[in-house]
Coordinates of C-alpha atoms and ligand atoms in Angstrom, one line a residue:
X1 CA 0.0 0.0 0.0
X2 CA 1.3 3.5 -0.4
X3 CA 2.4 5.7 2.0
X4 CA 0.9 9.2 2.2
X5 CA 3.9 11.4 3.1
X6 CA 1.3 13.9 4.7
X7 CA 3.1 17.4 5.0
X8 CA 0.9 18.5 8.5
X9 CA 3.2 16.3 11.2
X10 CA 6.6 17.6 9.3
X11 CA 5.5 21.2 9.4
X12 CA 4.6 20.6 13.3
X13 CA 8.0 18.9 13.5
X14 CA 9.6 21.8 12.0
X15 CA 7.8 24.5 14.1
X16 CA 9.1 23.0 17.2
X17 CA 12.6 23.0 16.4
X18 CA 12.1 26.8 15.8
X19 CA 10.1 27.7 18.9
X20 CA 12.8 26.2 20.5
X21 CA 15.2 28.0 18.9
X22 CA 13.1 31.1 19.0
X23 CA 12.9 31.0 22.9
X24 CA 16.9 30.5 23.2
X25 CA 17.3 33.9 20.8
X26 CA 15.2 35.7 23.3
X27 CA 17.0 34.6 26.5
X28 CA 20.0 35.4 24.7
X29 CA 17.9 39.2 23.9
X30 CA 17.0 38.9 20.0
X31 CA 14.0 38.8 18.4
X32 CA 13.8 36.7 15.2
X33 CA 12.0 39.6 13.2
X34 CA 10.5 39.1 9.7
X35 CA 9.9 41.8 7.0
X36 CA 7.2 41.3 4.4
X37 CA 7.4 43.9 1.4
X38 CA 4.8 44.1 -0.8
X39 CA 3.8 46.2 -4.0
X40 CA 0.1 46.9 -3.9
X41 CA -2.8 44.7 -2.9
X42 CA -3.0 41.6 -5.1
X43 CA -5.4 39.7 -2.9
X44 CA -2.7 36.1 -3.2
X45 CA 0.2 38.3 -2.2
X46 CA -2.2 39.5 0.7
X47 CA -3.6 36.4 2.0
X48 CA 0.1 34.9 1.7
X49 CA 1.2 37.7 3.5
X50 CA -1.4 37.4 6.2
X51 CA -0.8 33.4 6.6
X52 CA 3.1 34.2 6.7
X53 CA 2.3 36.8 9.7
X54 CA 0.1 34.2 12.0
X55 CA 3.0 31.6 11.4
X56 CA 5.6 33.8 12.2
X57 CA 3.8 35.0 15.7
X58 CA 2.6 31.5 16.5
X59 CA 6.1 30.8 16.3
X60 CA 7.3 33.8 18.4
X61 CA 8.8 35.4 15.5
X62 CA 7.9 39.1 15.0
X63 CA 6.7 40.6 11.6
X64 CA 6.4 43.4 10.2
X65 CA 4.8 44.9 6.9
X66 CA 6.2 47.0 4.3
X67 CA 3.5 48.1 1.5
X68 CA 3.6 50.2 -1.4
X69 CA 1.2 51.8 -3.2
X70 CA 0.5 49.8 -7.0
X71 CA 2.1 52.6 -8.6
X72 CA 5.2 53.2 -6.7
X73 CA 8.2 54.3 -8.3
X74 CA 11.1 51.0 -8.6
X75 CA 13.6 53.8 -6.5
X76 CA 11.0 53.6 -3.1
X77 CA 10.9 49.9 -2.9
X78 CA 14.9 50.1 -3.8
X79 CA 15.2 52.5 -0.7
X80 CA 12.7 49.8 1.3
X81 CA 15.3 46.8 0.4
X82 CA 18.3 48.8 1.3
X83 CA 16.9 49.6 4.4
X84 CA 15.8 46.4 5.7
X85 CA 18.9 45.5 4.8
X86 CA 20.6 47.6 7.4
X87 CA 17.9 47.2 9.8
X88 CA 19.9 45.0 12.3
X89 CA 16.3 44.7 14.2
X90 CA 15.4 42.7 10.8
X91 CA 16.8 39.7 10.3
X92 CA 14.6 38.3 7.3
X93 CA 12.6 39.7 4.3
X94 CA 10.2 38.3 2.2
X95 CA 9.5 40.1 -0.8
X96 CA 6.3 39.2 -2.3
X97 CA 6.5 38.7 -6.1
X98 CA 6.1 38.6 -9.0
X99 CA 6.6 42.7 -8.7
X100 CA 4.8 45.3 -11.1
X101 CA 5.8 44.5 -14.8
X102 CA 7.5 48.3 -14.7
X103 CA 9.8 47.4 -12.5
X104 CA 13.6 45.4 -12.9
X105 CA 12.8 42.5 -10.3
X106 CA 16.0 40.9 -11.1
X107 CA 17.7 44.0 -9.8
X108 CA 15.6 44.6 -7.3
X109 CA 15.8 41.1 -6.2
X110 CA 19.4 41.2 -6.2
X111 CA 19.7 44.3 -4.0
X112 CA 18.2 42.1 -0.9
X113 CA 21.4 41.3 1.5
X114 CA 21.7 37.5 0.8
X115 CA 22.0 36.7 4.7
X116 CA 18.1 37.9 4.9
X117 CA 17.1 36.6 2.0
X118 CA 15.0 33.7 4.0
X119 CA 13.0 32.7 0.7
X120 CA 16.0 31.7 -1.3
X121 CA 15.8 34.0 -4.6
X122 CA 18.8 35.9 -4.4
X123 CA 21.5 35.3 -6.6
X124 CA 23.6 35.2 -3.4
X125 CA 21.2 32.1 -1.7
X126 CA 21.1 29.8 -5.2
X127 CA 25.5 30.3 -5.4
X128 CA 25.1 29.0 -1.3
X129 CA 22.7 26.1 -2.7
X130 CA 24.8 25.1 -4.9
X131 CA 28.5 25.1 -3.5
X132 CA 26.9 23.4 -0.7
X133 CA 28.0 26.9 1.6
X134 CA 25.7 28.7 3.8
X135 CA 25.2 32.0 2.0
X136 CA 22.1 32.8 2.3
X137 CA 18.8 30.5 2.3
X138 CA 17.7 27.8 0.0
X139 CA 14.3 28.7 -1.6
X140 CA 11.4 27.0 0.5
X141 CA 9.7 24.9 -1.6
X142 CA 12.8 22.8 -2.5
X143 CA 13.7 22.9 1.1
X144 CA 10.2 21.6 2.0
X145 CA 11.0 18.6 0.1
X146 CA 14.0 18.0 1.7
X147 CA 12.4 18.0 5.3
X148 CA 9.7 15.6 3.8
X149 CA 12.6 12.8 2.7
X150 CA 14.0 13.7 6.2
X151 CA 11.1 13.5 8.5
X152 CA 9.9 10.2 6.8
X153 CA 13.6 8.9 7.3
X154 CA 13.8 8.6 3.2
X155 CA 18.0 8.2 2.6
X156 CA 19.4 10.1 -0.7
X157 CA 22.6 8.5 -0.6
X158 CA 23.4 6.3 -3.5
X159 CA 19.4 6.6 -4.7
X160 CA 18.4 7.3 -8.3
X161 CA 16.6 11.2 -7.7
X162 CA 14.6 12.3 -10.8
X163 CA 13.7 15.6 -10.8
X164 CA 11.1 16.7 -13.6
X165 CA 11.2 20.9 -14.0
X166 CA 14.0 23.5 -13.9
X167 CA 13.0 26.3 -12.1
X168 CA 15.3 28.1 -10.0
X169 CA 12.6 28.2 -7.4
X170 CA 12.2 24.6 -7.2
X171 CA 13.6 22.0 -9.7
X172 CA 16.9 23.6 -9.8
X173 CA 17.7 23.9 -6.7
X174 CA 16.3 20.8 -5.0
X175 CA 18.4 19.2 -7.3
X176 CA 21.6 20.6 -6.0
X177 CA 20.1 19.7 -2.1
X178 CA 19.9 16.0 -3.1
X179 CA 22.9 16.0 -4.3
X180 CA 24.6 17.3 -1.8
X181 CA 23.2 14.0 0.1
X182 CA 24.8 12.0 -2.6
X183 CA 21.9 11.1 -4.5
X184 CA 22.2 10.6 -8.4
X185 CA 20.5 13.4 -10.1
X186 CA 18.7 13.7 -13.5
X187 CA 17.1 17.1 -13.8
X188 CA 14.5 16.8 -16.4
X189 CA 12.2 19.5 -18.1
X190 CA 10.0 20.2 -21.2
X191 CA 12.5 19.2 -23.8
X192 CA 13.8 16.2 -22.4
X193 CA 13.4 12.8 -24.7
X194 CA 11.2 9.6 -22.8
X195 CA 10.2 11.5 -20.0
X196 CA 8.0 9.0 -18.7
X197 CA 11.0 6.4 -19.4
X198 CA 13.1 8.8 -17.4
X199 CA 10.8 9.2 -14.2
X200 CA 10.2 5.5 -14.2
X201 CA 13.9 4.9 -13.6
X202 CA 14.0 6.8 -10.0
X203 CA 13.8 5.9 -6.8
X204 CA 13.4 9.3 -5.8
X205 CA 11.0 11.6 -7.9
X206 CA 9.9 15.1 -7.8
X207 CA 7.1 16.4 -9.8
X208 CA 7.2 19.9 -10.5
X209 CA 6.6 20.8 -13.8
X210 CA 3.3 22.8 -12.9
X211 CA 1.0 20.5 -15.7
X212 CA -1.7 19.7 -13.9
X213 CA -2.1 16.2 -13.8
X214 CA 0.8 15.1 -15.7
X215 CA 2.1 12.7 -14.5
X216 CA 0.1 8.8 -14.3
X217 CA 0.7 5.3 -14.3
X218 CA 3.3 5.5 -16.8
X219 CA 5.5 7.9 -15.1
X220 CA 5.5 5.9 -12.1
X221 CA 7.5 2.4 -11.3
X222 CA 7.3 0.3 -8.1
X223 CA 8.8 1.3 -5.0
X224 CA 9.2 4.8 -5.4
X225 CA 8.9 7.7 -3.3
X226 CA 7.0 10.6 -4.8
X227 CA 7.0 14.0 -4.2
X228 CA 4.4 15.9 -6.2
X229 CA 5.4 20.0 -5.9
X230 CA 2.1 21.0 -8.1
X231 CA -0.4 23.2 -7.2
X232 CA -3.3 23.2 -9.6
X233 CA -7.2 23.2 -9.1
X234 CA -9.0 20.5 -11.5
X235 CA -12.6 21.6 -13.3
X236 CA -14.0 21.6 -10.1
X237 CA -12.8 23.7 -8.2
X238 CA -10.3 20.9 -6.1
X239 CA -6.8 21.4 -5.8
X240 CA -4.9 18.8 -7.5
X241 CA -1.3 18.3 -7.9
X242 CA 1.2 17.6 -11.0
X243 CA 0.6 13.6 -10.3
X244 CA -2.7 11.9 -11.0
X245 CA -3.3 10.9 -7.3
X246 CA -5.2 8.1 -7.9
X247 CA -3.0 6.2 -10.0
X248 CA 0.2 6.8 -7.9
X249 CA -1.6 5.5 -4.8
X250 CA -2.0 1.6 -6.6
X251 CA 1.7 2.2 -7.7
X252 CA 4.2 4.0 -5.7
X253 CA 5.8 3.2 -2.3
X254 CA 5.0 6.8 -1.1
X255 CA 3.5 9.8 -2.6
X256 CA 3.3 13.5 -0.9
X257 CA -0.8 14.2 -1.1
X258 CA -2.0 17.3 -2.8
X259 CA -3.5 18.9 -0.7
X260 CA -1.6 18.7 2.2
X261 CA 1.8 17.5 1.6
X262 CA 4.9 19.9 0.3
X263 CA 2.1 23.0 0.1
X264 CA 1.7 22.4 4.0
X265 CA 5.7 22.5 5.0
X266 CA 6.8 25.9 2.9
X267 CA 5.6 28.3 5.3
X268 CA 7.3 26.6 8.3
X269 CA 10.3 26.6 6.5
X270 CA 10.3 30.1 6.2
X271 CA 9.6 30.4 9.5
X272 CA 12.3 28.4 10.8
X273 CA 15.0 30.3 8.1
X274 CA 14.0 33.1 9.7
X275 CA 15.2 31.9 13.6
X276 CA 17.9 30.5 11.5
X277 CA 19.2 33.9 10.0
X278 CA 18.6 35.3 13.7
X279 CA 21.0 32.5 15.2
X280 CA 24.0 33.4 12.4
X281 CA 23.6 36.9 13.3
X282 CA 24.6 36.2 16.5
X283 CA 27.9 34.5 15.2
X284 CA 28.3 37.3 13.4
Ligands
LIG301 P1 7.8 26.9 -13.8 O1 6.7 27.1 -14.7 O2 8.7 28.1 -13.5 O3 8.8 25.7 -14.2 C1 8.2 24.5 -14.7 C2 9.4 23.6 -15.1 O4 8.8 22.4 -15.6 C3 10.2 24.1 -16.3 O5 11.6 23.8 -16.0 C4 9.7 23.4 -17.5 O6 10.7 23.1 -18.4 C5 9.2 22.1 -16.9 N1 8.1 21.6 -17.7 C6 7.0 22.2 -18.1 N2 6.2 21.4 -18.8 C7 6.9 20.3 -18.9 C8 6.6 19.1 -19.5 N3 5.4 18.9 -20.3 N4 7.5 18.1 -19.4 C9 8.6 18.2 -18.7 N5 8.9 19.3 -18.1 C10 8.0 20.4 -18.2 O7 7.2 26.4 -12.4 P2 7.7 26.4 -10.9 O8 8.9 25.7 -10.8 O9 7.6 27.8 -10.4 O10 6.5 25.6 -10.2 C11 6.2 24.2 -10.5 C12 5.0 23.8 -9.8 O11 5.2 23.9 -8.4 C13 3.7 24.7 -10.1 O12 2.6 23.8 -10.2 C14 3.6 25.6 -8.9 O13 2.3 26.0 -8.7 C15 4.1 24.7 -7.9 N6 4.7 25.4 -6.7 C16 4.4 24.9 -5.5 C17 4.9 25.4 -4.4 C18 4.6 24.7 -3.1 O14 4.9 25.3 -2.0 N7 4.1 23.5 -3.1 C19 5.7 26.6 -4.4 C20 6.1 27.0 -5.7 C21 5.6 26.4 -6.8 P3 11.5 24.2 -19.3 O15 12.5 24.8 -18.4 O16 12.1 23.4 -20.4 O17 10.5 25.2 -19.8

């Protein structure tokens, strides 16, 4: 029977580990504080900004929100980076994206100090991701899946990984994580021959190519351990992942649910970057 890798217990897990660590940066007088800047008032960018607040102070992390008007000029959220950046109160920033189509968000982007940079997009985090040093943060979602393998006690070392999409938010990097636990990586995407030939072949495999539904039976092989990154809502109105649920569950050894499963475990790891980025201040 398969597994469901449910994401709830790992989250909890997670958020734990930072309380705890949240209560030792107090005694020791710091505040793991979180800034969210945002541009205008797209209602996702809101209610993530409002789920990533009730986390953070569940968690005993503070936060505190930055908002600009819809029209702001690129120079006043510039200004708003560079500050947090200095702000030694401020130890992590979340900048809600994607930004106004006027402005340069790779620049912008790139003007957040990596050591804040708790949601992995800087330039700075992916170089830390991928020589293996701590330079900034690795983006969430690819993080997420790495507490998953972890909780469930799932080994990388010597295992086949297939990853199936190239993003540097998620593909890309989650490669580099399990290969830094000495897993053997293929990193597959849109133009890559025998796909489903491909995935079969893993013992590990991510789905994140953001197809709704993709992937079915003959993606999947025996004994495998699935981790479906998708977030997609079928024709009615359910949310439904990149992985035909229903077809993994006769086939796979274990399969992340959608919903509930890497969706669930993002925000705690942003949570617990944030303590984290508080502790190497410290060192600092
Ligand atoms: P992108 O669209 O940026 O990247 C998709 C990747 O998949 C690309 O590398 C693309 O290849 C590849 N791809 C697309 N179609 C195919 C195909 N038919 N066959 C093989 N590869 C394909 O998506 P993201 O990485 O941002 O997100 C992926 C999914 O994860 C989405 O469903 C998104 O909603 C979800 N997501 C979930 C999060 C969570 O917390 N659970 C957080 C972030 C994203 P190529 O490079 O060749 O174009």
């Amino acid at each position: 029977m398969t597994q469901l890798l449910k994401g709830a217990p790992v989250a909890a897990a997670l958020r734990e580990k930072t309380e705890k660590q949240v209560q030792d940066l107090k005694e020791a007088g710091v505040i793991p504080t979180l800034a969210i800047l945002r541009v205008g008032e797209r209602p996702d960018d809101i209610s993530y900004e409002n789920g990533a607040c009730r986390r953070a102070e569940a968690a005993g992390v503070a936060a505190l929100t930055f908002t600009l008007s819809q029209n702001a000029p690129q120079q006043e959220l510039a200004d708003t980076i560079m500050m947090v950046n200095e702000d030694p109160r401020i130890h992590g920033v979340l900048l809600l994206r994607p930004l106004p189509k006027y402005m340069d968000e790779e620049r912008l982007v790139n003007l957040l100090s990596p050591r804040k940079d708790v949601d992995g997009i800087t330039d700075g985090s992916l170089t830390g991701v991928f020589t293996g040093k701590r330079t900034g943060f690795a983006p969430c979602t690819a993080q997420a899946c790495m507490e998953i393998l972890d909780y469930y006690g799932i080994s990388c070392g010597g295992k086949k990984a297939v990853v199936t999409g190239r993003s540097l938010v998620v593909g890309r990097p989650l490669a580099m994580l399990l290969l830094h636990r000495n897993a053997t990586v293929t990193l597959c995407h849109s133009r890559t021959q025998d796909l489903a030939g491909q995935m079969r072949e893993g013992d590990i495999v991510i789905a994140a190519a953001g197809q709704r539904q993709m992937f079915g039976r003959e993606y999947l092989n025996e004994g495998q351990t699935v981790l479906d990154v998708g977030i997609h809502f079928d024709d009615e109105g359910r949310m439904c992942g990149d992985v035909v649920m229903e077809e993994a569950m006769d086939r796979v050894a274990a399969l992340t649910p959608v919903p509930g499963g890497v969706g669930a475990v993002t925000t705690a790891v942003l949570i617990s970057h944030v303590a984290e980025a508080a502790r190497r201040s410290l060192d600092r």
